[in-house]
Amino acid sequence: MHIVFLNPQGNFDPSDSYLAEHPDFGGQLVYVKEVAQAMVELGHRVDIVTRRVRDNAWPEFAADQDTYAGFERDLRILRFPCGGDKFLAKENLWPHLPELIKGMLNFYGDQLPDCATAHYADGGYCGILTLIKTGVPFIFTGHSLGAQKLDKLGIRREDWHHAEARYKFSCRIDAERASMWHASRIIVSTSQEKSEQYAHPLYKGAVDASEDSLFAITSPGVNTHIFRIEPTDEDKAVWADLTGRFADEKGPVTLVSSRLDEKKNIIGVVKAYANSKELQKNTALVLSVRGIEIPERDIKKLSESEQAVLREILSVIKEAQITEKVYFLNIRSQRELAATYRYFAERGSVFALTSFYEPFGLAPIEAAASGLAPVVTNKGGPKEIFADGSGVLVDPFLPEDIARGLLDGFKRHKELSAAAIRRVKKTYTWQQTAQGYIAAIEQVLANPRNSTPALPIQLDATPRITDYLEV
């Protein structure tokens, strides 16, 4: 089959440029890349469609076409004009997405793909435009939904105009509703994602979360060529550097690897560490944030929201007088990250993900595959991923519970690490994810969804949202 991935935000290139350095370059891009490559390995032709950017500040994305090493024959990155040449944040793409689809359809001519897989709300909107113009069906993967973000940010009616200006919730939620309505299948990572996220009141009338035939539960995977316990060629250099940096720290660490996003709740781990003398006595805290080596110096290159997150972290560290126990690492690639995981796993370390809500949680799976013991939020996907006891679940809203979980993780590292590795190998590989997508697409093509009345697509859910915020 010929399958197209619709992913306007962020971008793709052979070097995974800016991954985890910008809010639009998060785990979703890893997900799309890995599933696309796994589909090619299963014998399919795949295109990833995104924006063309001809901006001196973002030189990697200027070419109309690109690919990945080893996949040159059957995987293309196709970039089309969309809102000018400058890089645009995802919140500013909405009025320009029809231009992207026009360019894509002109490129394909009468050689249309068999099916599209649309990612995030903007990709879903592109899927609808493609469906309307060509009849090519699409399956929708929301990754994370706007309604949950609205709730987790605690936005009230009096905050609405400020939040809307920053996040464009009215466009996002309306696009999500329309995507749910028009999609032939909806891909979710866990049953909890289906029953909780898609049952949110803001999606009422657009989707029925109890309609099992509409949903396909397909878990993300981990690249076991990179994230594994066996050493790779990168380990020698990475381990030598880390041994030098951590010469005074011989014990285990709590490792956090995340974007500086408020919802990721890095501050929760920092507060847990700052308030626990036992953690401070026996362990160190390592914060892996792309682009940050010396936080006081590097903070200037961050966005305002990222600066606010980092300032709070630095304030807690300073107030607790734990500067000598907290380390920042700037890890530049997935291979370097995996080598770092293996280094600290040898010391009996834990990986912490304490998001206020995590739709799935790919990062702790990668860390677990590399030998770290997972200590993860009990809000969202990780609760289901580690339901077999292979990870420690914590309440992200309670620093004292995070501290409890970290101490438990250190105490049971050997047991948890072995169990988590078995869990990953059995359940979470990209080959299994791709097979889930292919099965869903084959069902769609064999049994096309009956035509339904078009749901109005106005990209303005303001009345619906403000009514919800009144409740």
PDB file of N, CA and C in Angstrom, residues 34-35 38 219-224 423-435:
ATOM      1  N   GLU A  34       9.162   6.584  13.453  1.00  0.00           N
ATOM      2  CA  GLU A  34       9.367   5.163  13.736  1.00  0.00           C
ATOM      3  C   GLU A  34       8.271   4.295  13.110  1.00  0.00           C
ATOM      4  N   VAL A  35       7.016   4.743  13.191  1.00  0.00           N
ATOM      5  CA  VAL A  35       5.936   3.964  12.584  1.00  0.00           C
ATOM      6  C   VAL A  35       6.100   3.938  11.064  1.00  0.00           C
ATOM      7  N   ALA A  38       8.851   1.516  10.200  1.00  0.00           N
ATOM      8  CA  ALA A  38       8.413   0.133  10.423  1.00  0.00           C
ATOM      9  C   ALA A  38       7.435  -0.314   9.341  1.00  0.00           C
ATOM     10  N   SER A 219      -0.454   0.385  20.738  1.00  0.00           N
ATOM     11  CA  SER A 219       0.551   1.010  21.599  1.00  0.00           C
ATOM     12  C   SER A 219       1.768   1.456  20.801  1.00  0.00           C
ATOM     13  N   PRO A 220       2.367   2.591  21.156  1.00  0.00           N
ATOM     14  CA  PRO A 220       3.652   2.965  20.568  1.00  0.00           C
ATOM     15  C   PRO A 220       4.732   1.967  20.973  1.00  0.00           C
ATOM     16  N   GLY A 221       5.867   2.086  20.343  1.00  0.00           N
ATOM     17  CA  GLY A 221       6.944   1.150  20.622  1.00  0.00           C
ATOM     18  C   GLY A 221       8.235   1.852  20.978  1.00  0.00           C
ATOM     19  N   VAL A 222       9.279   1.075  21.016  1.00  0.00           N
ATOM     20  CA  VAL A 222      10.607   1.588  21.298  1.00  0.00           C
ATOM     21  C   VAL A 222      11.548   1.020  20.240  1.00  0.00           C
ATOM     22  N   ASN A 223      12.502   1.827  19.829  1.00  0.00           N
ATOM     23  CA  ASN A 223      13.501   1.372  18.864  1.00  0.00           C
ATOM     24  C   ASN A 223      14.537   0.539  19.615  1.00  0.00           C
ATOM     25  N   THR A 224      14.376  -0.764  19.549  1.00  0.00           N
ATOM     26  CA  THR A 224      15.243  -1.647  20.323  1.00  0.00           C
ATOM     27  C   THR A 224      16.645  -1.784  19.728  1.00  0.00           C
ATOM     28  N   ARG A 423       8.730  -6.487  29.922  1.00  0.00           N
ATOM     29  CA  ARG A 423       7.477  -5.852  29.513  1.00  0.00           C
ATOM     30  C   ARG A 423       7.634  -5.173  28.150  1.00  0.00           C
ATOM     31  N   VAL A 424       8.726  -4.446  27.972  1.00  0.00           N
ATOM     32  CA  VAL A 424       8.958  -3.731  26.714  1.00  0.00           C
ATOM     33  C   VAL A 424       9.110  -4.712  25.558  1.00  0.00           C
ATOM     34  N   LYS A 425       9.931  -5.725  25.737  1.00  0.00           N
ATOM     35  CA  LYS A 425      10.188  -6.674  24.651  1.00  0.00           C
ATOM     36  C   LYS A 425       8.931  -7.428  24.237  1.00  0.00           C
ATOM     37  N   LYS A 426       8.048  -7.663  25.192  1.00  0.00           N
ATOM     38  CA  LYS A 426       6.834  -8.420  24.905  1.00  0.00           C
ATOM     39  C   LYS A 426       5.766  -7.571  24.231  1.00  0.00           C
ATOM     40  N   THR A 427       5.692  -6.289  24.601  1.00  0.00           N
ATOM     41  CA  THR A 427       4.516  -5.490  24.235  1.00  0.00           C
ATOM     42  C   THR A 427       4.802  -4.260  23.391  1.00  0.00           C
ATOM     43  N   TYR A 428       5.966  -3.628  23.546  1.00  0.00           N
ATOM     44  CA  TYR A 428       6.149  -2.290  22.996  1.00  0.00           C
ATOM     45  C   TYR A 428       7.299  -2.221  21.995  1.00  0.00           C
ATOM     46  N   THR A 429       7.019  -2.631  20.750  1.00  0.00           N
ATOM     47  CA  THR A 429       7.976  -2.460  19.658  1.00  0.00           C
ATOM     48  C   THR A 429       7.276  -1.728  18.518  1.00  0.00           C
ATOM     49  N   TRP A 430       8.054  -1.002  17.724  1.00  0.00           N
ATOM     50  CA  TRP A 430       7.465  -0.239  16.613  1.00  0.00           C
ATOM     51  C   TRP A 430       6.918  -1.169  15.532  1.00  0.00           C
ATOM     52  N   GLN A 431       7.464  -2.356  15.423  1.00  0.00           N
ATOM     53  CA  GLN A 431       6.933  -3.309  14.450  1.00  0.00           C
ATOM     54  C   GLN A 431       5.488  -3.682  14.804  1.00  0.00           C
ATOM     55  N   GLN A 432       5.234  -3.865  16.105  1.00  0.00           N
ATOM     56  CA  GLN A 432       3.871  -4.167  16.541  1.00  0.00           C
ATOM     57  C   GLN A 432       2.951  -2.969  16.315  1.00  0.00           C
ATOM     58  N   THR A 433       3.480  -1.762  16.556  1.00  0.00           N
ATOM     59  CA  THR A 433       2.688  -0.553  16.318  1.00  0.00           C
ATOM     60  C   THR A 433       2.304  -0.446  14.846  1.00  0.00           C
ATOM     61  N   ALA A 434       3.281  -0.627  13.967  1.00  0.00           N
ATOM     62  CA  ALA A 434       3.016  -0.538  12.527  1.00  0.00           C
ATOM     63  C   ALA A 434       2.015  -1.598  12.084  1.00  0.00           C
ATOM     64  N   GLN A 435       2.128  -2.792  12.625  1.00  0.00           N
ATOM     65  CA  GLN A 435       1.173  -3.846  12.281  1.00  0.00           C
ATOM     66  C   GLN A 435      -0.238  -3.465  12.706  1.00  0.00           C
TER      67      GLN A 435
END
